[in-house]
Short mmCIF file of C-alpha atoms and ligand atoms in Angstrom, two decimals:
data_model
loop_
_atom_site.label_atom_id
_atom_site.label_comp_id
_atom_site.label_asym_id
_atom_site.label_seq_id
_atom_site.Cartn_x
_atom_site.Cartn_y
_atom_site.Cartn_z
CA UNK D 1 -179.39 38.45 -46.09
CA UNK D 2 -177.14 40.11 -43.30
CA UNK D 3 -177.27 36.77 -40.90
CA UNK D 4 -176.13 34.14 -43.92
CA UNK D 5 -173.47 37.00 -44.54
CA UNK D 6 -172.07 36.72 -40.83
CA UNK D 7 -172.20 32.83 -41.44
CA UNK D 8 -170.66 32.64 -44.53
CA UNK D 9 -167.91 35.14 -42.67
CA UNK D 10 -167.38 32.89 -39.80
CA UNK D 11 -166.87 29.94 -41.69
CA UNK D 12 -164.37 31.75 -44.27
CA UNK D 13 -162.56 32.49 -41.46
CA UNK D 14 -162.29 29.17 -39.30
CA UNK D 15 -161.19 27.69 -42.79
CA UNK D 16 -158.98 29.63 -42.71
CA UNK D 17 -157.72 29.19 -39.32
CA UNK D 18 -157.54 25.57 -40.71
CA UNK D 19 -155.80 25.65 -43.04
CA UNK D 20 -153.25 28.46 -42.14
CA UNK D 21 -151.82 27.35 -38.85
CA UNK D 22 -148.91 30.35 -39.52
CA UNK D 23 -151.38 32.87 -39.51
CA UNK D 24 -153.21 31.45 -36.79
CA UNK D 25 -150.45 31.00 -34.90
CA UNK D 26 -149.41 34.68 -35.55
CA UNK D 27 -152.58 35.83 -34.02
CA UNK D 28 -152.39 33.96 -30.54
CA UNK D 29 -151.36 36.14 -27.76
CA UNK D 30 -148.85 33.55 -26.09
CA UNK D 31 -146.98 33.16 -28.83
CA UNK D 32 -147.01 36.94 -29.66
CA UNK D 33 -145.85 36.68 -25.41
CA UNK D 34 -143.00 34.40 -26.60
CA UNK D 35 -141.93 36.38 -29.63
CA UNK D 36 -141.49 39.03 -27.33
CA UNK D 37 -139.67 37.28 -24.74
CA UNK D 38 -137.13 36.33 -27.40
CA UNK D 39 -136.02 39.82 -28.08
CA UNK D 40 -136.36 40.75 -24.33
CA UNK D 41 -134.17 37.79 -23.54
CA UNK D 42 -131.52 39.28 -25.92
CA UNK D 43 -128.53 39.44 -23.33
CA UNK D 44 -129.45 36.05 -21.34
CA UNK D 45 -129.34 34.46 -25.00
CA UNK D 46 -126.28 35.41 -25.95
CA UNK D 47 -124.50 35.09 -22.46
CA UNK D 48 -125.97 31.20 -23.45
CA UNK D 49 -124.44 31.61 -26.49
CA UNK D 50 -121.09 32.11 -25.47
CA UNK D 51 -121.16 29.53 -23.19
CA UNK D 52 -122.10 27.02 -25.35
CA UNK D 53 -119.43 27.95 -28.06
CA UNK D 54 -116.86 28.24 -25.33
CA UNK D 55 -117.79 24.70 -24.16
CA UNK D 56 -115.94 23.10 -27.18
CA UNK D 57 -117.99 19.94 -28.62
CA UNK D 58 -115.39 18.02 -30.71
CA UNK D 59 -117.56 14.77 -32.25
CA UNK D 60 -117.23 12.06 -29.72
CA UNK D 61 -116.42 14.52 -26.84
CA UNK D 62 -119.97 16.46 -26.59
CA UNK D 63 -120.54 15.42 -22.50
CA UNK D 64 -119.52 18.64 -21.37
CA UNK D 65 -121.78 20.59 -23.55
CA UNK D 66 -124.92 17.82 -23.56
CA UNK D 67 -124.52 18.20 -19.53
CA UNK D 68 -125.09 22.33 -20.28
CA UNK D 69 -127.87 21.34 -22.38
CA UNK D 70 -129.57 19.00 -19.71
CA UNK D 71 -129.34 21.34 -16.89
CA UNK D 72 -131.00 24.36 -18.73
CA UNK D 73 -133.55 22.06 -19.80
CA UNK D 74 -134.26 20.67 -16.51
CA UNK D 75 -134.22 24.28 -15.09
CA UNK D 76 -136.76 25.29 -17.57
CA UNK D 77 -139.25 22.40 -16.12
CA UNK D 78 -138.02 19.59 -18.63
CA UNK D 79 -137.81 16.97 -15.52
CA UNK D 80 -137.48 14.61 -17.51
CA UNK D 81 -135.37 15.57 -20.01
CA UNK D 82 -132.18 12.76 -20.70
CA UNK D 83 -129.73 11.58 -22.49
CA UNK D 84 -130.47 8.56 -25.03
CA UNK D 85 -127.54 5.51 -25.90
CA UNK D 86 -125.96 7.19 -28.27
CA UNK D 87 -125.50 10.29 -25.92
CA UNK D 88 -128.08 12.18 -27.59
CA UNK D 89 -129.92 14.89 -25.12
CA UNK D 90 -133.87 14.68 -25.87
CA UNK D 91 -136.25 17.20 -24.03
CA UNK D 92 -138.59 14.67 -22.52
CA UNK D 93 -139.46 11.07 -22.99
CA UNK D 94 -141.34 9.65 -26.00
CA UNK D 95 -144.07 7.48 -25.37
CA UNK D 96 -144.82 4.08 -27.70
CA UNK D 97 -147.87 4.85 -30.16
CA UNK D 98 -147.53 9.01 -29.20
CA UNK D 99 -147.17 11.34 -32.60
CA UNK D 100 -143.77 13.97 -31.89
CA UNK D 101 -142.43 16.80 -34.05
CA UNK D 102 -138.57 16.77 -33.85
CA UNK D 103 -136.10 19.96 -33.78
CA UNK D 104 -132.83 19.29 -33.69
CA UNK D 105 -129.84 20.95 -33.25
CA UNK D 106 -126.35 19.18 -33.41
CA UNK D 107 -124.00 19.46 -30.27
CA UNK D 108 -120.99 18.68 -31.91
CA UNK D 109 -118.94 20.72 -33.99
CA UNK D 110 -115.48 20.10 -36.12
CA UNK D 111 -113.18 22.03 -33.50
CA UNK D 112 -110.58 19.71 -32.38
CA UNK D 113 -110.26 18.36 -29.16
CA UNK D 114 -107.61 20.58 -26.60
CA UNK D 115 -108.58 23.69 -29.29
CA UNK D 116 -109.21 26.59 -26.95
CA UNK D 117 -111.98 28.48 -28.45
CA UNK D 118 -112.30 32.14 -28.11
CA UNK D 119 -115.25 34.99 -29.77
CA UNK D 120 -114.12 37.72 -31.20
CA UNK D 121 -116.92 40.08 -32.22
CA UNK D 122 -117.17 41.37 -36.25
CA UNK D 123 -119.12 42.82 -39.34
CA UNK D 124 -120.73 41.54 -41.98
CA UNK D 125 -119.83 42.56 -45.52
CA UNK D 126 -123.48 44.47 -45.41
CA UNK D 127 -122.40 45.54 -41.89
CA UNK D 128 -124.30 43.57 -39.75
CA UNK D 129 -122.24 42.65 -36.24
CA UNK D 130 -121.10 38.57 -36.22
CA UNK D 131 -119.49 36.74 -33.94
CA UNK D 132 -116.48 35.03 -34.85
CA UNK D 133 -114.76 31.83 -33.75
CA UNK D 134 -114.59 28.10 -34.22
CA UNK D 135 -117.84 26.42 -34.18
CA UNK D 136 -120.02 29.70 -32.81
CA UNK D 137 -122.06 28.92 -35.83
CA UNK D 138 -122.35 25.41 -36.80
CA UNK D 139 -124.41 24.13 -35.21
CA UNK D 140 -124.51 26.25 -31.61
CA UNK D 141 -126.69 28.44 -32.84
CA UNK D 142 -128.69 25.85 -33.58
CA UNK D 143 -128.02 24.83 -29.85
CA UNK D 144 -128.70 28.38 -28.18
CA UNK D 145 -131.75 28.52 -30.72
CA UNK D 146 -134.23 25.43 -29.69
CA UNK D 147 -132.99 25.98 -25.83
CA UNK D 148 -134.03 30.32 -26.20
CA UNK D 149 -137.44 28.90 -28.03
CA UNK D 150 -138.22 26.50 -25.55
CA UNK D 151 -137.87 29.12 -22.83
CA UNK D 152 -140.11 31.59 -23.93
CA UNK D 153 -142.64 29.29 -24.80
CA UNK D 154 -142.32 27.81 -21.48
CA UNK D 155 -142.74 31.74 -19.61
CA UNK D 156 -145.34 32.63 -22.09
CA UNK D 157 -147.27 29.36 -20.63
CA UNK D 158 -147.45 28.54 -24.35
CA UNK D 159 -147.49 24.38 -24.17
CA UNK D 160 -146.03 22.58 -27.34
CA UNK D 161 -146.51 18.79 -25.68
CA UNK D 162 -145.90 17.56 -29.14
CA UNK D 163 -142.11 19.03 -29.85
CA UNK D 164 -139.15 17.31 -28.74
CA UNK D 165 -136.28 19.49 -28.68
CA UNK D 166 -133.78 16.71 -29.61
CA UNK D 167 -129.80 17.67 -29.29
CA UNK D 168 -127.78 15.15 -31.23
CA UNK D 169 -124.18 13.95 -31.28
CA UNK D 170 -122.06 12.70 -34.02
CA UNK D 171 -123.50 14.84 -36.65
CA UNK D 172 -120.35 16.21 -38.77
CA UNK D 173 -117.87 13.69 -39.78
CA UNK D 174 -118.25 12.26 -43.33
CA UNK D 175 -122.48 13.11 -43.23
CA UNK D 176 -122.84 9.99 -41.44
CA UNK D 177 -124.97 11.56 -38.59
CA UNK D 178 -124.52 8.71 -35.98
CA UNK D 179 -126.12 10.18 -33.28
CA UNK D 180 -129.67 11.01 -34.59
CA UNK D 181 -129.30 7.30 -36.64
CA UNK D 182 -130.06 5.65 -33.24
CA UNK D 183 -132.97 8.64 -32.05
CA UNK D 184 -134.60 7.90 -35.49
CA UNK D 185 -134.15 4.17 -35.21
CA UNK D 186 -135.73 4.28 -31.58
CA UNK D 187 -138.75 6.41 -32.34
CA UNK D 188 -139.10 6.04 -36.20
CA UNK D 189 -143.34 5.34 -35.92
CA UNK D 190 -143.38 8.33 -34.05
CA UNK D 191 -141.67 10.82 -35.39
CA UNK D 192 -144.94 13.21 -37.31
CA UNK D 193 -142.26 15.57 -38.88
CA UNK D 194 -138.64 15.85 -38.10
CA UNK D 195 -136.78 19.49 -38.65
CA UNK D 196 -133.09 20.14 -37.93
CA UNK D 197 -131.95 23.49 -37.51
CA UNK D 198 -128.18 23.60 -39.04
CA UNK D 199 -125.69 25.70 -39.63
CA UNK D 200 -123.23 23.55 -41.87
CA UNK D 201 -125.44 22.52 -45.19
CA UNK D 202 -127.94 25.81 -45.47
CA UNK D 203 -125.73 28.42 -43.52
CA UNK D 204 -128.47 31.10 -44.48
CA UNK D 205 -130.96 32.76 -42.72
CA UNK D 206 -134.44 31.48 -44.66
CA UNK D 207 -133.09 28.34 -46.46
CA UNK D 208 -135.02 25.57 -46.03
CA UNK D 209 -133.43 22.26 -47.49
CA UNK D 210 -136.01 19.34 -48.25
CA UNK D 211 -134.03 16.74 -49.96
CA UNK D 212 -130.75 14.70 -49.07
CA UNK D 213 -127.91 15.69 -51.57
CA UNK D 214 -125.84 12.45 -53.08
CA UNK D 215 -122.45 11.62 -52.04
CA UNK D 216 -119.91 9.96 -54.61
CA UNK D 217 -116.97 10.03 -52.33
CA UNK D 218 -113.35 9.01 -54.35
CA UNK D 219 -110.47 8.00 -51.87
CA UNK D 220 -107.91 6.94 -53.68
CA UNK D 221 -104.59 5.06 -52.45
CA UNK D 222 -101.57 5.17 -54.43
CA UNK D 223 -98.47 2.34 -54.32
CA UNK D 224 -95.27 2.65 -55.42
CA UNK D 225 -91.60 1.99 -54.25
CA UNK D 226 -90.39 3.29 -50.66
CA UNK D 227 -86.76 3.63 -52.03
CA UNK D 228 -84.13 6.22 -51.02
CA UNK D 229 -83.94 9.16 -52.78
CA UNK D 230 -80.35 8.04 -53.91
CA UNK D 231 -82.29 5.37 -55.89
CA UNK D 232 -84.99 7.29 -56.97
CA UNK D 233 -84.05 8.15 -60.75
CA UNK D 234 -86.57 6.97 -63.22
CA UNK D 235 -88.49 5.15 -60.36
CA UNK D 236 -92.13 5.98 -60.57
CA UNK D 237 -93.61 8.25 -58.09
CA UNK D 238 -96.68 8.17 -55.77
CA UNK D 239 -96.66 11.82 -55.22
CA UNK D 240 -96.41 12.72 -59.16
CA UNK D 241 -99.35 10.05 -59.75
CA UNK D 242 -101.45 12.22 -57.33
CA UNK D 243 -100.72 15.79 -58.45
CA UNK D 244 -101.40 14.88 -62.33
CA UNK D 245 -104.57 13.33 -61.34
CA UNK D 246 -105.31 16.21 -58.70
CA UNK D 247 -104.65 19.07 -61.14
CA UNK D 248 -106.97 17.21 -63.71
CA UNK D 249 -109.65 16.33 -60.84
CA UNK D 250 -109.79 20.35 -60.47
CA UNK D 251 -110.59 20.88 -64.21
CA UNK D 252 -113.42 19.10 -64.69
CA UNK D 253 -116.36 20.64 -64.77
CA UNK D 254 -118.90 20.36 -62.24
CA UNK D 255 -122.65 21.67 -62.67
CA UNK D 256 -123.40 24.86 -60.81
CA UNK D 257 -126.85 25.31 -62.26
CA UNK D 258 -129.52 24.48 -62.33
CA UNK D 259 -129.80 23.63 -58.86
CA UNK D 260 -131.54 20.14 -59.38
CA UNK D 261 -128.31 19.59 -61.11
CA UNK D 262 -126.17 21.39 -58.77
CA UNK D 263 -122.94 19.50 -57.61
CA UNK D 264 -119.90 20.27 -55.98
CA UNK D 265 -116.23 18.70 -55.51
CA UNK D 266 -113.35 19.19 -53.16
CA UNK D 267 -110.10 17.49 -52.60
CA UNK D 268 -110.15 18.10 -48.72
CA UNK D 269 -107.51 15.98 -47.67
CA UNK D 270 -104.30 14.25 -48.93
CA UNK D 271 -101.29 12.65 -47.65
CA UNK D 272 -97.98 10.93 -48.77
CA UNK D 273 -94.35 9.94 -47.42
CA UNK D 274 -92.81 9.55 -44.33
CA UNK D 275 -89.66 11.24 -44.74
CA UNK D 276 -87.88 14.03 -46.67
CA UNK D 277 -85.49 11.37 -48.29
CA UNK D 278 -86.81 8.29 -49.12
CA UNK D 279 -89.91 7.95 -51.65
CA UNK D 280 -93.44 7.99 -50.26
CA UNK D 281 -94.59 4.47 -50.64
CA UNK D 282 -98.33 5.30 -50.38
CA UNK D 283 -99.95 8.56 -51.60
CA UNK D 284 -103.82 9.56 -51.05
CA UNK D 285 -106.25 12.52 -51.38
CA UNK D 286 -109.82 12.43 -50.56
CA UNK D 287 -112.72 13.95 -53.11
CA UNK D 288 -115.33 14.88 -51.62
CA UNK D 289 -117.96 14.94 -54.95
CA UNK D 290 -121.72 15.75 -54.26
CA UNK D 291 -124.88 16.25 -56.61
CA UNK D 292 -128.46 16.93 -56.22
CA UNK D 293 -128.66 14.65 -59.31
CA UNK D 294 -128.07 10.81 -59.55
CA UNK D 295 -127.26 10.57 -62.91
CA UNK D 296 -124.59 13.85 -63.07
CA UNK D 297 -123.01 12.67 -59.42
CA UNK D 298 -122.55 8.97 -60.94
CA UNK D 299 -121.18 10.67 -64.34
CA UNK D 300 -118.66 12.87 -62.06
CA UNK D 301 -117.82 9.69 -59.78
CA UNK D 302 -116.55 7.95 -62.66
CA UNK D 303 -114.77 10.38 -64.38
CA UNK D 304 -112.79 11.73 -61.52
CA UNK D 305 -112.15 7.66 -61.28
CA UNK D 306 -110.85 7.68 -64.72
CA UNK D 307 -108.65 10.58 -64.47
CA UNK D 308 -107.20 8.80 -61.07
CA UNK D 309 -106.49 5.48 -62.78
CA UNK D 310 -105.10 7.22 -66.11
CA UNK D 311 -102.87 9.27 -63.58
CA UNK D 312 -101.63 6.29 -61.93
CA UNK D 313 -100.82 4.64 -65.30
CA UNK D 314 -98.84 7.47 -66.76
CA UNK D 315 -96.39 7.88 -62.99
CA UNK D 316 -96.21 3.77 -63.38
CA UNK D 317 -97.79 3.42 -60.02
CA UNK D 318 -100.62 0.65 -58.62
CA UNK D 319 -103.80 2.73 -57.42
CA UNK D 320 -106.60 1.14 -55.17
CA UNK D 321 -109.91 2.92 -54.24
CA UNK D 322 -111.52 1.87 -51.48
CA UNK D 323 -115.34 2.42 -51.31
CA UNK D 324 -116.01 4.58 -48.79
CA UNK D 325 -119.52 3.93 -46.06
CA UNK D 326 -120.98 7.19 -46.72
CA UNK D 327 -121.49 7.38 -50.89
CA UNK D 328 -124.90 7.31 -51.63
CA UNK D 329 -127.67 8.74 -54.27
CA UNK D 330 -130.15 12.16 -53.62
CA UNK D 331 -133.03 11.20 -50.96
CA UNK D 332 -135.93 12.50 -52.26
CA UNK D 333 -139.31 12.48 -50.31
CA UNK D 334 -142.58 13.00 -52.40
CA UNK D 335 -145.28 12.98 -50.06
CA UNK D 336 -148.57 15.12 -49.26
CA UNK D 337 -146.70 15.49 -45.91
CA UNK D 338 -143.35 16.32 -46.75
CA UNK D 339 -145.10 19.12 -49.20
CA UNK D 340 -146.87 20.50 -45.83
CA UNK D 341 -143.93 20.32 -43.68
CA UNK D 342 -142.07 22.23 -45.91
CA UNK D 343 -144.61 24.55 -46.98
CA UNK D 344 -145.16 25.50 -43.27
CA UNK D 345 -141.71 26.16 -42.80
CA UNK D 346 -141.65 28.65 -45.95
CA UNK D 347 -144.83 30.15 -44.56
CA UNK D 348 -143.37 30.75 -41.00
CA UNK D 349 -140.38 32.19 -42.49
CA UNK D 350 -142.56 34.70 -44.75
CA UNK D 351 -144.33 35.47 -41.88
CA UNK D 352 -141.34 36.87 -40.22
CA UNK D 353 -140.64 38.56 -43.69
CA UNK D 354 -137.72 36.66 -44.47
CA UNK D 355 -137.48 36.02 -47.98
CA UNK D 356 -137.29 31.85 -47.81
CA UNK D 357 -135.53 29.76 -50.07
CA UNK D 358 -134.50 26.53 -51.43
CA UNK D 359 -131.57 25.41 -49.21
CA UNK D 360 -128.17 24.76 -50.84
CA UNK D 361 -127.36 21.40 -50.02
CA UNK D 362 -129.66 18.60 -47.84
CA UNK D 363 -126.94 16.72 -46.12
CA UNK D 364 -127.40 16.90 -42.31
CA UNK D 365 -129.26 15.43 -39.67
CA UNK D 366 -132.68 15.55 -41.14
CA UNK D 367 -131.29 13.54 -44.30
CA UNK D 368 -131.25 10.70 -42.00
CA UNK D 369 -134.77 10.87 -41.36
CA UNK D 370 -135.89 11.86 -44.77
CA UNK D 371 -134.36 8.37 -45.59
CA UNK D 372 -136.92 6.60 -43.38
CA UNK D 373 -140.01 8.36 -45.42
CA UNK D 374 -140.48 10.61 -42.31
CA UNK D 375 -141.49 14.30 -43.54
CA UNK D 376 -138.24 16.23 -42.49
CA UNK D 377 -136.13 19.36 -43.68
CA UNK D 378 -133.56 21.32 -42.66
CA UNK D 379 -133.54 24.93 -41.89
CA UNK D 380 -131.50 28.03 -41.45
CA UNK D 381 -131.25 29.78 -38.65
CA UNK D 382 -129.03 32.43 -39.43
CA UNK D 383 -126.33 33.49 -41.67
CA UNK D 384 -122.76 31.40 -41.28
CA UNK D 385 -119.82 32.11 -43.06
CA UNK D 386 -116.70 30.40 -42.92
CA UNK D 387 -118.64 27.11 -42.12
CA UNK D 388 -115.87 24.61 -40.36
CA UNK D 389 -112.61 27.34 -40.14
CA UNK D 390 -111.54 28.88 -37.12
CA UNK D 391 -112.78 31.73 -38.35
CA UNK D 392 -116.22 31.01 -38.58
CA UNK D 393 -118.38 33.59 -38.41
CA UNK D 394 -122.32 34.05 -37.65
CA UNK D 395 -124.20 36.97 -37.75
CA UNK D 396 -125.71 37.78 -34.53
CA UNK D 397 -129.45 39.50 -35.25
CA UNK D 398 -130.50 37.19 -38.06
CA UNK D 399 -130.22 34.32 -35.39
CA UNK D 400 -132.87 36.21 -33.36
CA UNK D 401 -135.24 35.69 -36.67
CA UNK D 402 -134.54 32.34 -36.98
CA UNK D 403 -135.62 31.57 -33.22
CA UNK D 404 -138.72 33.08 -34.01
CA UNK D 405 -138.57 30.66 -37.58
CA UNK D 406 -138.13 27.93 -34.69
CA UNK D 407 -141.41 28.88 -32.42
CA UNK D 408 -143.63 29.80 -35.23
CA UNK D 409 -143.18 26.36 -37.07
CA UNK D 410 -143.30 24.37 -33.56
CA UNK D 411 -146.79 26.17 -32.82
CA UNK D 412 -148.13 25.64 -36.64
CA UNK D 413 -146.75 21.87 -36.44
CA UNK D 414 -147.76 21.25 -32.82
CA UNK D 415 -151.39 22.13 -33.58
CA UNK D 416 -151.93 19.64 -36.70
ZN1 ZN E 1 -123.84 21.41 -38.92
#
């Protein structure tokens, strides 16, 4: 009896090993080596930190921070670690036929170029210490993240030849990601999995997003007479057309639960008029609608349309709206893989006993990705508030969890 006990034992337990690369990966003494190394690390990180945030990465203008992010790679023993077309920074080359796992981290953030950038340190609301500034969150943490993982994988001789730690430009503006577009493009039959590590759309430690959120993007122009104000009486108004239709565009009601349903709207910009005396001839506002749901973003889309073109009747004013490149449905992936990929990522964040969650909305790089049927999600590294303001503010401990989020997925994905 005792022997077929042992077996029975032994192969319980390299199933197990199987099919529990989290737990497996737990139990190796490199990575425990790298785990370690992380926290050890602590002031080297965040001296990285600082320097990435203070090396401002407007979209478009991310050279000066890409070149930071090539020269600690290439110190770290990533010779051959480059910059793609689009200006992305990759870790090493990717061979035709060869099967990669992808972390990314944007380089750019929404600071504006000539901004100086400055950290000021804060609390929490539950008194945890932050930093605060424009763009220390979104996405450099990402950025100090995948450069502090792959360091203390690479000194705890733990080898992860399938991970590419991929740096991408162009990712904020309109959730057209143009950056990573060309990377996935390039290498789409290669790419096994493909995780980016965001701040912007799941600015919490433990959310993972797994689906693209839909974008019914309204940017309406309004056209009326330029006249003086002298000859203004009774002439219909651009500005008046936009505020009734604003003020009705903020009534309507937009789903909050539950979150397959979940949408949200914003008017974030608008702009009318010339001069103080004269009438504006054009007036326009941008709504920014989004919905985890086809049918309820559509039904939003065209009511917010309504309410713009009844608004533009009552003022006595023309009204165009011009479809905009980045309106599109929910991406939704429903594969055997995605469902590992993500389930890995839950597991390595239980692991670390952070509670793991659905993220809040999927629109980052990853969507991109997910769009080509490759398994990807997005994750959160730590907890951002204040996403896009110069006051943004990240908490500084939590981002020490999520690196470890970072290594124990790359070692559970590396090894499948
Ligand atoms: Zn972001």
């Amino acid at each position: 009896m005792f022997p077929r006990i042992v077996i029975c034992l032994l192969l319980a337990s390299s199933a197990f090993a199987q099919t529990d690369p989290v737990q497996s990966a737990l139990a190796r003494p490199d990575v425990k080596s790298a785990m370690a190394r992380l926290d050890e690390r602590r002031p080297q990180i965040l001296e990285l930190w600082k320097q990435l945030t203070l090396t401002s990465a407007p979209s478009g203008h991310e050279d000066a921070r890409a070149a930071l992010v090539v020269a600690e790679l290439k110190r770290l023993g990533y010779a051959n670690a480059y910059r793609d077309e689009a200006g992305n920074v990759v870790s090493a080359p990717i061979a035709k036929g060869e099967r990669i796992v992808a972390f990314v981290a944007h380089l750019d953030t929404v600071v504006q170029p000539g901004v100086k950038v400055a950290i000021t340190e804060g609390r929490s609301e539950s008194g945890k210490l932050t930093w605060i500034g424009p763009g220390v969150g979104d996405d450099t943490t990402g950025v100090t993240a995948l450069l502090a993982v792959a360091e203390a994988a690479q000194q705890a001789k733990l080898t992860l030849p399938n991970i590419r730690w991929v740096f991408s430009v162009n990712e904020e503006g309109g959730g057209t990601s143009e950056g990573i577009g060309r990377f996935v493009k390039d290498h789409k039959a290669e790419i096994a999995a493909f995780i980016s590590t965001d701040g912007s759309p799941i600015d919490e430690l433990g959310a993972v997003a797994d689906n693209g959120v839909g974008a019914y993007p309204v940017f309406p122009v309004f056209h009326g007479p330029g006249v003086h104000t002298i000859e203004s009486s009774g002439t219909p108004s651009t500005i008046r057309a936009a505020a009734i239709a604003i003020e009705r565009i903020y009534r309507v009601k937009v789903p909050q639960t539950p979150l397959e349903k979940r949408s949200w709207l914003n008017i974030g910009t608008m702009q009318a008029g010339t001069v103080p005396n004269a009438m504006a001839k054009t007036a326009r506002f941008t709504v920014d609608l989004r919905s985890n749901d086809a049918a309820t973003g559509r039904a939003l889309q065209a009511k917010v349309k309504a309410i713009i073109e009844q608004a533009a009747r009552e003022a006595g004013v023309k009204v165009e709206m011009t479809p905009t490149r980045w309106g599109r449905d929910p991406i939704i992936l429903n594969t055997p893989e995605q469902k590992r990929l993500v389930e890995t990522l839950w597991a390595s964040y239980r692991a670390l006993g952070v509670m793991p969650q659905k993220g809040k909305i999927g629109s980052s790089d990853f969507v991109i990705a997910l769009r080509d049927g490759i398994p990807s999600a997005g994750i959160g590294l730590t907890n951002i508030r204040r996403m896009h303001s110069p006051e943004e503010e990240a908490e500084v401990d939590a981002l020490f969890l999520g690196m470890k989020e970072v290594l124990l997925a790359a070692v559970a994905l590396n090894s499948r």
